[in-house]
Coordinates of C-alpha atoms in Angstrom, one line a residue:
X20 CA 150.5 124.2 104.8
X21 CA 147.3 124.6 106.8
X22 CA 145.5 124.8 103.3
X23 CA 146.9 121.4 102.0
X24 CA 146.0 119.8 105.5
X25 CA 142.4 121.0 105.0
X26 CA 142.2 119.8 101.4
X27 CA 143.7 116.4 102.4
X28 CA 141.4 115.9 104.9
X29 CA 138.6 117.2 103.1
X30 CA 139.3 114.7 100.2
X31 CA 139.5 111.7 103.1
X32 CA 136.3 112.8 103.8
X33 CA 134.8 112.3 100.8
X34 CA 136.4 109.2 99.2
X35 CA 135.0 107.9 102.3
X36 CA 131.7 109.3 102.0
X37 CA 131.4 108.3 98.4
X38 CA 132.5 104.4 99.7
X39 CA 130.1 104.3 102.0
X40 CA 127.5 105.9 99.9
X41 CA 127.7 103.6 97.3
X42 CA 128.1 100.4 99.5
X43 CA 125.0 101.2 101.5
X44 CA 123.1 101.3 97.5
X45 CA 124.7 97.9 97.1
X46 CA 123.3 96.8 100.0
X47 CA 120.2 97.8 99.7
X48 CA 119.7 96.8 95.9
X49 CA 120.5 93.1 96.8
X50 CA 119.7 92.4 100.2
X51 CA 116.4 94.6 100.3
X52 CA 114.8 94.9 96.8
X53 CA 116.3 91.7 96.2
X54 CA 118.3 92.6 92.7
X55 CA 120.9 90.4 91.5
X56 CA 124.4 91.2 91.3
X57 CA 124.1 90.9 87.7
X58 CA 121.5 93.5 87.2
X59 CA 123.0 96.5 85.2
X60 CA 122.3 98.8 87.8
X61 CA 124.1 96.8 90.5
X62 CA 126.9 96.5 88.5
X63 CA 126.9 100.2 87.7
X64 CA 127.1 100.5 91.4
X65 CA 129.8 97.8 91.8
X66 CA 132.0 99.7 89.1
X67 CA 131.1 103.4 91.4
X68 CA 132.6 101.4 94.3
X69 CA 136.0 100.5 92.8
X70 CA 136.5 103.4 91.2
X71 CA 136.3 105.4 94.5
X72 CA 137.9 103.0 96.8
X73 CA 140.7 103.2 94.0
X74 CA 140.4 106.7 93.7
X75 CA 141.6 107.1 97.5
X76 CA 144.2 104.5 97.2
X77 CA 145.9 106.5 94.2
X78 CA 145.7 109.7 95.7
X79 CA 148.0 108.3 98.5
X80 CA 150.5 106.4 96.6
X81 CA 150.8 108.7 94.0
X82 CA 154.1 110.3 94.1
X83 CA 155.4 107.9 96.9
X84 CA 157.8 105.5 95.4
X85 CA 155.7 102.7 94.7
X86 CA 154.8 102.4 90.9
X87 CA 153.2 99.3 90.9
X88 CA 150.7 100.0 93.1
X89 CA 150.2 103.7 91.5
X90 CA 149.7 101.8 88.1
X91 CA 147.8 99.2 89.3
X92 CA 145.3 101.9 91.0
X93 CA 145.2 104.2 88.0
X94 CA 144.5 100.9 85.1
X95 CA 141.4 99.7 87.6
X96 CA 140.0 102.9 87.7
X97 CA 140.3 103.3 83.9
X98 CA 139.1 100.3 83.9
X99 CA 136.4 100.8 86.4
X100 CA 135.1 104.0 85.0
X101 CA 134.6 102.9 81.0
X102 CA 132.8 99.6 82.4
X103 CA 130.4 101.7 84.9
X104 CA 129.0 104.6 82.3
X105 CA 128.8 102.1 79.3
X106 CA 126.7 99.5 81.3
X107 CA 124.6 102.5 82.9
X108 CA 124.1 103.5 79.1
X109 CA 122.8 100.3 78.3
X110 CA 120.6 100.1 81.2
X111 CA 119.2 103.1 80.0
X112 CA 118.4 101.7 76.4
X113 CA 116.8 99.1 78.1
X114 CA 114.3 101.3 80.3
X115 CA 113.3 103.2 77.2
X116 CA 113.2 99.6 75.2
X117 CA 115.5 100.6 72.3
X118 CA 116.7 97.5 70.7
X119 CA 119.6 97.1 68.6
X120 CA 119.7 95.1 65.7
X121 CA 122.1 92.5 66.7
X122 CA 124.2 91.0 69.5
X123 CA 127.4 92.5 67.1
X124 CA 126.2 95.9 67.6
X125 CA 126.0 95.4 71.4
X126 CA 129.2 93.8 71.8
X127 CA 130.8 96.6 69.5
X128 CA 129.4 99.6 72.0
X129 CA 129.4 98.5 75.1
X130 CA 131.7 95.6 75.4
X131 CA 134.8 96.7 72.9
X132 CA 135.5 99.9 74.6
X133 CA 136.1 98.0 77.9
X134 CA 138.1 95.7 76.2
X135 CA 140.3 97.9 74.4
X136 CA 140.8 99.9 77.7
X137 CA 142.2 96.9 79.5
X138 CA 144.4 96.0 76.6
X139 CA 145.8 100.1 76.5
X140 CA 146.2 100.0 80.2
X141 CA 148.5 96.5 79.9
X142 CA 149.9 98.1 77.3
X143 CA 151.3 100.8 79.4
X144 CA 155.1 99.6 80.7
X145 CA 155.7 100.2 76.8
X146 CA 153.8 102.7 75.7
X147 CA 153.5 105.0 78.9
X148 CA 149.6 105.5 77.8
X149 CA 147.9 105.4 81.1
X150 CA 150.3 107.8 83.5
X151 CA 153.7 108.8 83.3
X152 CA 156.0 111.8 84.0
X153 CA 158.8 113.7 81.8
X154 CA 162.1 115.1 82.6
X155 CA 160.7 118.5 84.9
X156 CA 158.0 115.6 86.3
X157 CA 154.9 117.0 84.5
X158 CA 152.5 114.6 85.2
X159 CA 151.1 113.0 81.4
X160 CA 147.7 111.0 81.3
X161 CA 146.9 110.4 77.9
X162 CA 144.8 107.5 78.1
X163 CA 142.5 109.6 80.3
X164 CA 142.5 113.0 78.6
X165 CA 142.0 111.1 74.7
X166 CA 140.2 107.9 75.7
X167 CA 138.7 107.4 78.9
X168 CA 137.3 110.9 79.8
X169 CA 135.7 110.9 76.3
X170 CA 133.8 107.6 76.0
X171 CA 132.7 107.8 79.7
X172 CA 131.4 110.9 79.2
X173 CA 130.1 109.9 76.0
X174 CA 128.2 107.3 77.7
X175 CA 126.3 109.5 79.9
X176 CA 126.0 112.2 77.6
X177 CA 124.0 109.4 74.8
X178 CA 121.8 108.2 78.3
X179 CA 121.2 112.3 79.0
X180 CA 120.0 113.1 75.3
X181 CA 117.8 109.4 75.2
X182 CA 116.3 111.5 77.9
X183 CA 115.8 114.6 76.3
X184 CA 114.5 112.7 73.4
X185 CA 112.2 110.5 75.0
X186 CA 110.5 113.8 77.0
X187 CA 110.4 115.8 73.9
X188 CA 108.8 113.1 71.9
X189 CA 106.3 111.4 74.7
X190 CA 105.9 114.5 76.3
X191 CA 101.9 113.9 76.4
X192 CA 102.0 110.3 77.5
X193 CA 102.1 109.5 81.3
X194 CA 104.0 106.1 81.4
X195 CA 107.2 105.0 83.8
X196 CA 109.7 106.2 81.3
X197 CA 108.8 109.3 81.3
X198 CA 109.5 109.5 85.5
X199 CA 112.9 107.6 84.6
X200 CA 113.6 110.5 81.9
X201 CA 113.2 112.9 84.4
X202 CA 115.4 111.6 87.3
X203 CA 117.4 111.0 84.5
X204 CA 118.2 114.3 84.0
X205 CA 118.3 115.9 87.6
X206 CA 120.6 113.0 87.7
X207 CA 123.2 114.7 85.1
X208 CA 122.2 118.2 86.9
X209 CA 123.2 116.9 90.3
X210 CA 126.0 115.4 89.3
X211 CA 127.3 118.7 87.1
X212 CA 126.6 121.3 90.3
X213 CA 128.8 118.8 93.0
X214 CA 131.5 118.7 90.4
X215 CA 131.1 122.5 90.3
X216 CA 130.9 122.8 94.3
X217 CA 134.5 121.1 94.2
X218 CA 136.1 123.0 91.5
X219 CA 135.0 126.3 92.1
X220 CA 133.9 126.4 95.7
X221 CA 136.3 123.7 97.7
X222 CA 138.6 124.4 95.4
X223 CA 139.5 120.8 95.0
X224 CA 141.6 120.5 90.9
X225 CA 142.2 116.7 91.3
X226 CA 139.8 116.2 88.2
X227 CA 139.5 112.1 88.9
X228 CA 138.0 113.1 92.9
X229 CA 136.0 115.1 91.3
X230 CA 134.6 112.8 88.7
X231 CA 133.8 109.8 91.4
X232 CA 132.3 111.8 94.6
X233 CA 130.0 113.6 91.6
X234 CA 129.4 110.6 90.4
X235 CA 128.8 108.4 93.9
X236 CA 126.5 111.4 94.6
X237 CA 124.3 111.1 91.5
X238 CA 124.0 107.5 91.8
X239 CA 123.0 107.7 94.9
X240 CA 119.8 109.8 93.9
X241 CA 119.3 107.8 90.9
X242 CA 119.6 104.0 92.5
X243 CA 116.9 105.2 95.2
X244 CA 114.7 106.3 92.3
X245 CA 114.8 102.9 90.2
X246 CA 114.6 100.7 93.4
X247 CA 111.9 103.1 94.9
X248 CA 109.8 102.5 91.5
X249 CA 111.0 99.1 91.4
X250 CA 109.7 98.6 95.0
X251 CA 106.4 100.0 94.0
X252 CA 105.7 98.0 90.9
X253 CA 106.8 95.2 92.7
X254 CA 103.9 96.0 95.6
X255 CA 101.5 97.0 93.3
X256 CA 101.9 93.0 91.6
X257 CA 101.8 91.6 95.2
X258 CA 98.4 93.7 95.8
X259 CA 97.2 92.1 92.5
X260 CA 98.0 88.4 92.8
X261 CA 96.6 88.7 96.7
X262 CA 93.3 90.2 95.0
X263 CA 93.4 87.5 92.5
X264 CA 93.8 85.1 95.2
X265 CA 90.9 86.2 97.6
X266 CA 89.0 86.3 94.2
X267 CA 89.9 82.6 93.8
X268 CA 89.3 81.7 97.7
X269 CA 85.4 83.3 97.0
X270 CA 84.9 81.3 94.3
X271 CA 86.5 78.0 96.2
X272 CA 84.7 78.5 99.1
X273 CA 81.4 78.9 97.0
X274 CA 81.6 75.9 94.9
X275 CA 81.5 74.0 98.2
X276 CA 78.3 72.8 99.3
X277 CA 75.7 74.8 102.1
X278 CA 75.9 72.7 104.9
X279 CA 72.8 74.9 106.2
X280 CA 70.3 72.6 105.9
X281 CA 71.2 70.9 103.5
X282 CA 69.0 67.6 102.8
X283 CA 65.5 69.7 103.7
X284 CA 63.7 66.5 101.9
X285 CA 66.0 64.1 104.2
X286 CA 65.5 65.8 108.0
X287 CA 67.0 62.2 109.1
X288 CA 70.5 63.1 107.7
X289 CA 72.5 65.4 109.9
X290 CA 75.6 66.6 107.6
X291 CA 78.4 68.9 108.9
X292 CA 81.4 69.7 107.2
X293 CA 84.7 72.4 107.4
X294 CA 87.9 73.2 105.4
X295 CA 91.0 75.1 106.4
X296 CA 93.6 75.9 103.9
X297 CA 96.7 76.3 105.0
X298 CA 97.1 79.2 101.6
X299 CA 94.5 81.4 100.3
X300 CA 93.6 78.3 98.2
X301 CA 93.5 75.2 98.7
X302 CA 93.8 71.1 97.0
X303 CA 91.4 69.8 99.5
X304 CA 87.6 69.5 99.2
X305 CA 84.3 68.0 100.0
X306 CA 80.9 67.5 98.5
X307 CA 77.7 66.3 98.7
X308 CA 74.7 66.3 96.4
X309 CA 71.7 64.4 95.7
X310 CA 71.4 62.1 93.2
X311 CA 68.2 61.4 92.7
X312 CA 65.5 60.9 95.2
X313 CA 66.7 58.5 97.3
X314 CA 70.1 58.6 96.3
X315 CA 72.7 60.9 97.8
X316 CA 76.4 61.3 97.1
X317 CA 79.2 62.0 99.8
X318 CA 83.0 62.7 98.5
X319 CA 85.7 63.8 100.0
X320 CA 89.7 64.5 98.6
X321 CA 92.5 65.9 98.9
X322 CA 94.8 67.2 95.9
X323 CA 98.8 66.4 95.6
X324 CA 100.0 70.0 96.6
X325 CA 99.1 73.4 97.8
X326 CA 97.9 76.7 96.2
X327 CA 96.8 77.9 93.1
X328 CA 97.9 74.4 91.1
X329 CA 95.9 71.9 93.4
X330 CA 92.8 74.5 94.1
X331 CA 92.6 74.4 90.2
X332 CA 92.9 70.3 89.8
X333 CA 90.4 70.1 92.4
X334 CA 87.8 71.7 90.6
X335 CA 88.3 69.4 87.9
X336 CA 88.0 66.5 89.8
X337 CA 85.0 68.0 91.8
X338 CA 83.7 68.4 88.7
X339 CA 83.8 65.3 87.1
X340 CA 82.9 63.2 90.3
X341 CA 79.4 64.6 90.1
X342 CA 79.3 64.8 86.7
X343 CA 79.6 60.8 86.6
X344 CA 77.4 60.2 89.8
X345 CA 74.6 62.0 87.9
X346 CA 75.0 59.2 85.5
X347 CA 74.0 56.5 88.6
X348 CA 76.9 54.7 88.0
X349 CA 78.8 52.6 91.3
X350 CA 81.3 54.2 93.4
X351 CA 84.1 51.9 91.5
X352 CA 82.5 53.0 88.1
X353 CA 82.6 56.1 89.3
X354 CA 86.4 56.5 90.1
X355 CA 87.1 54.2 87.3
X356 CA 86.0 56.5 84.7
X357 CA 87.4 59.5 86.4
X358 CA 90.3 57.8 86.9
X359 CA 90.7 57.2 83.6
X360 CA 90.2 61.2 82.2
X361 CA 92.7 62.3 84.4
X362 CA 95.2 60.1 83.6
X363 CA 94.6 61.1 79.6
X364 CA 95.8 64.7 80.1
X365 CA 97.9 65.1 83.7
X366 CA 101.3 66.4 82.3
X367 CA 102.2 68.3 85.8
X368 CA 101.8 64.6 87.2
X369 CA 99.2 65.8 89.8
X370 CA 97.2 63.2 91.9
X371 CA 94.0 62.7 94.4
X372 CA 93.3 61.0 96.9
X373 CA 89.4 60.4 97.5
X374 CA 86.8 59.1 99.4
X375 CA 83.1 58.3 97.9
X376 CA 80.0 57.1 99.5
X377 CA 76.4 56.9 97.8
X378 CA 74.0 56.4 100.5
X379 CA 70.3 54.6 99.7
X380 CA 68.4 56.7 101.8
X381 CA 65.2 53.9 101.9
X382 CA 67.5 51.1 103.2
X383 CA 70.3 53.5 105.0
X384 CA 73.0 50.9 102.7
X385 CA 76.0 53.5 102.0
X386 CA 78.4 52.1 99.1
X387 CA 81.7 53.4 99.2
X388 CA 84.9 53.5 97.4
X389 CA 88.4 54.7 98.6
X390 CA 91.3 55.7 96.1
X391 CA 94.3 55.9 98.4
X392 CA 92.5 58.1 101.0
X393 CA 92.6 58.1 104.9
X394 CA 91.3 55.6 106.6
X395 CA 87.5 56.5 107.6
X396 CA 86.2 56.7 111.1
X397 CA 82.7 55.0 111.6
X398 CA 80.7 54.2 115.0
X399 CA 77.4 52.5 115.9
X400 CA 74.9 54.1 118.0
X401 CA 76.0 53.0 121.5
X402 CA 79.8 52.0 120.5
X403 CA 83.5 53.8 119.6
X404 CA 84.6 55.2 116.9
X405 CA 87.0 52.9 114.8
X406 CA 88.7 52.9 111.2
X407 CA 87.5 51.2 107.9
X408 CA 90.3 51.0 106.8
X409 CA 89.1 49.7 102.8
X410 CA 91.6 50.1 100.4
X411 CA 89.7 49.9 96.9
X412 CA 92.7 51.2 94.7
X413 CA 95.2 53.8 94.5
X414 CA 95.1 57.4 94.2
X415 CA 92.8 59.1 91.3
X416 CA 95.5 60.1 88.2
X417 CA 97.8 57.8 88.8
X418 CA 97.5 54.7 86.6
X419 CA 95.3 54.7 83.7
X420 CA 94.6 50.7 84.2
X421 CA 93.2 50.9 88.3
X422 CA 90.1 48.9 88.9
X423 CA 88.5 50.1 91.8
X424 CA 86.7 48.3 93.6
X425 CA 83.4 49.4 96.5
X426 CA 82.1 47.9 99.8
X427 CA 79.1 48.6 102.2
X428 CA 78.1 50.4 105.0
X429 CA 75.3 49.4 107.0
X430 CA 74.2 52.3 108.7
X431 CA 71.2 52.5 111.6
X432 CA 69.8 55.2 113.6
X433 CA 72.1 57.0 115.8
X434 CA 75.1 55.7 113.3
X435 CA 78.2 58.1 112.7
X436 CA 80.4 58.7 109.7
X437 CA 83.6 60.6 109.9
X438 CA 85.6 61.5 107.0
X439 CA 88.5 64.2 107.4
X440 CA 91.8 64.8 105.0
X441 CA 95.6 64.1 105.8
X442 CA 95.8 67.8 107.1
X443 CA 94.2 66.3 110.2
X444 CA 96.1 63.6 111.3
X445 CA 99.6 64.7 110.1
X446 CA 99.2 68.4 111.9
X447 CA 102.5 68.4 113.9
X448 CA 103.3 70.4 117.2
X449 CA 106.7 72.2 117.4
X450 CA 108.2 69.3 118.9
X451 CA 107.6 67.5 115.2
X452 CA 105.1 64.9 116.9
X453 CA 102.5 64.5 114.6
X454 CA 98.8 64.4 115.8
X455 CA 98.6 61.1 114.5
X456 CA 95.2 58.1 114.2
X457 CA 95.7 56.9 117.9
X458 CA 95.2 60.5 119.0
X459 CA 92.2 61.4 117.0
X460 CA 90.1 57.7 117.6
X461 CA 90.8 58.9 121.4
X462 CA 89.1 62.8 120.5
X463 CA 86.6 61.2 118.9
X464 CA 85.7 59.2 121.2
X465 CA 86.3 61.7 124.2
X466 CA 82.7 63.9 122.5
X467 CA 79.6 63.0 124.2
X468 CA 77.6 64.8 121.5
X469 CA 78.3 63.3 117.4
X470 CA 77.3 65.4 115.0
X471 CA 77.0 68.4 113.4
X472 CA 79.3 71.7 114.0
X473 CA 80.1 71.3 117.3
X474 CA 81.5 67.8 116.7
X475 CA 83.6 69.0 114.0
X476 CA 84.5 72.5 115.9
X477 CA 86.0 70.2 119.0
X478 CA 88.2 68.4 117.2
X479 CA 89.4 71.3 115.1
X480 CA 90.4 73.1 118.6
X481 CA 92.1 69.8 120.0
X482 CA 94.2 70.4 117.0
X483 CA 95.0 74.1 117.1
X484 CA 95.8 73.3 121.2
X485 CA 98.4 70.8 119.6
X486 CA 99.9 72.1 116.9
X487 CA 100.1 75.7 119.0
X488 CA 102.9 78.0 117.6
X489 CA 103.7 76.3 114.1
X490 CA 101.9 77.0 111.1
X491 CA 99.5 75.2 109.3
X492 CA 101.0 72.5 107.1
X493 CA 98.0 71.4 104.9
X494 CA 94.7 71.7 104.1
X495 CA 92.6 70.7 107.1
X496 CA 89.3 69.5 105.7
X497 CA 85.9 67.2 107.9
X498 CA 83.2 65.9 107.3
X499 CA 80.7 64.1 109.9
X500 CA 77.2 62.4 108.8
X501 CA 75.1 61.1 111.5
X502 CA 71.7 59.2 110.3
X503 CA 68.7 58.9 112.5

């Protein structure tokens, strides 16, 4: 008596254990590494997880008067168990990338058993094949002993000898298979010695406990392998991409212009500009270049979108803005041929808005042309700062047949020009309140000093004060010319 008590409560103890064993792996594979529910491997473990919560259920209604729920217990574990091995068997062709011919051949190993197991368990109020008793009530299992036991086993004894195989044969390679082939197999050794444990040591001779703690156990081990290596591939790409991206950031940040003195020949010209992306890359940028002599070309723009896409659509459009200013062409005929090339090959829709402003430095006349851009901020010598707001056409890429048009700028000594992107003025605080134009003529008219770093480094703090405790939006790029 004291004997069964022990082995009852032994056998609570570890259907329970297995349960929670495998529901923790569950867990972990979908909420932590992220794996669907309809990866093999979490199905494997979804199948380990009926099969013992079942297991326990039989155990106690077995015997107790209540055959439809004994039945009911012993079909989804036969059930359970053929679907569980055969999937984990084809998750294991798939790690070593064996391919079968056809979809036929799939269907016909790995879906038909399952099939025909849930038509021999309904089949079972007629034909007694899944559990019945005889006259002295000996307990009869055929569908276990002859056709589940088998095929299950046959399952993981195919994915233990793909194993063997694939060691014997790529024994001198170093690859990831050759780890899986391994764990494989202390996988079907750990799995052998608890079943032994049981039998011989605990004593415990219910073969179908046996089978699922053994097998709870072993998949245990073997889902903390995958998703270990899993988790590591999956940091070693992160590590690559963020490489790949710094890379990228270098070569953004060094396509942009030195702002370091950077019109020796024009001392007259005081030129400052910045750019925060709110990524490692970024859609926004600035420029300025000489043209010729006395000819010198300001632009500034910001890409539709953020990332890797708008960094790489800005270089094109950097690229061809100076490659048509070169030609001395007008700030219209400018954005009108650029305008045009973008729109010829833009299948991801992209746009730009832009700013351009070709400054005569012998008569201080700037011509300028906005595509869709912010408003610019300009200010005399002695007055405030206040918006040209010149519309000369829409955004650059976004109708083949835009005309843009250009107007001037009369600048004279002590004269300021402010150009900045949308990251600016639509920064928001964690109340949602955008920065906003009213707020920014204010700042800039608030700076007793125009021009140069400082300038620009003011009115980036005034916007880190506001927009404290949120994250950066957009791209946050300025530009500030002073002539004198």
């Amino acid at each position: 008596m004291i004997a069964d008590n022990i082995t009852e409560t032994l056998f609570v103890e570890i259907s329970l254990f297995s349960v929670l064993l495998l529901v923790f792996m569950l867990y972990n594979n979908v909420v932590l590494y992220k794996i669907s529910m309809k990866d093999k491997l979490s199905l494997t473990l979804i199948s380990a997880i009926i099969v013992s919560v079942f297991d326990g259920i039989w155990h106690f209604v077995e015997g107790a008067g209540r055959p439809v729920l004994e039945y009911t217990c012993a079909y989804v574990y036969a059930i359970g168990l053929v679907f569980g091995t055969s999937v984990f068997a084809w998750f294991t062709l798939d790690r070593f990338e064996i391919v079968l011919k056809s979809k036929k051949l799939y269907g016909l190993l790995f879906v038909a058993p399952i099939v025909l197991t849930t038509l021999l368990c309904l089949s079972t109020p007629w034909t007694n094949l899944v559990y019945s008793y005889d006259e002295h009530g000996i307990e009869y299992m055929p569908l276990f002993d002859y056709f589940v036991a088998p095929i299950s086993f046959l399952y993981m004894g195919v994915s233990i000898f793909l194993a063997i195989y694939y060691l014997v044969l790529h024994r001198k390679k170093r690859s990831e298979n050759i780890s899986y082939a391994r764990n494989l197999l202390i996988f079907a050794v750990l799995t052998v010695s608890v079943i032994a444990v049981q039998t011989y040591v605990l004593e415990i001779d219910e073969n179908y406990v046996v089978i699922s703690f053994a097998w709870a156990v072993g998949f245990v081990f073997f889902t903390t392998y995958v998703n270990t290596e899993r988790f590591v591939k999956s940091r070693e790409r992160i590590a690559a991409v963020e490489s790949d991206l710094q890379l990228a950031a270098n070569i953004q940040s060094g396509a942009l212009p030195t702002v370091v003195h950077a019109f020796s020949k024009h001392p007259e010209l005081d030129v400052f500009a910045s750019m925060t992306t709110a990524k490692e890359v970024g859609g926004d940028f600035y420029d300025f270049f000489e043209i010729d002599g006395t000819h010198i070309c300001f632009v500034i723009a910001d890409v539709s979108g953020k990332g890797v896409p708008a960094a790489l659509f800005m270089m094109v459009v950097k690229t061809m803005i100076r490659d048509h200013a070169s030609m001395k062409l007008s700030t219209a005929e400018i954005f009108n041929d650029v305008n045009r090339l973008l729109c010829e090959n833009n299948a991801e829709e992209m746009f730009a808005t832009a700013w351009i402003g070709i400054l005569d430095t012998k008569t201080k006349v700037m011509k300028c042309t906005n595509a869709g851009h912010n408003a610019v901020c300009f200010a005399k010598k002695d007055g405030s700062f206040e918006f040209l707001r010149q519309r000369h056409g829409v955004f650059l890429a976004g109708f083949d047949t835009t005309q843009y048009k250009e107007s001037e700028i009369q600048f004279e000594s002590g004269d300021c020009l402010f150009l900045y992107t949308d990251g600016l003025t639509e920064a928001h605080n964690a109340s949602a309140e955008l920065y906003g134009e009213e707020r920014l003529l204010k700042k800039l008219n608030s700076i007793k000093i125009r021009g140069g770093e400082k300038f620009l480094r003011e009115i980036s703090d005034d916007v880190n004060v506001f927009s404290e405790g949120t994250d950066p939006f957009d791209d946050l790029t300025m530009m500030v010319l002073k002539v004198d």
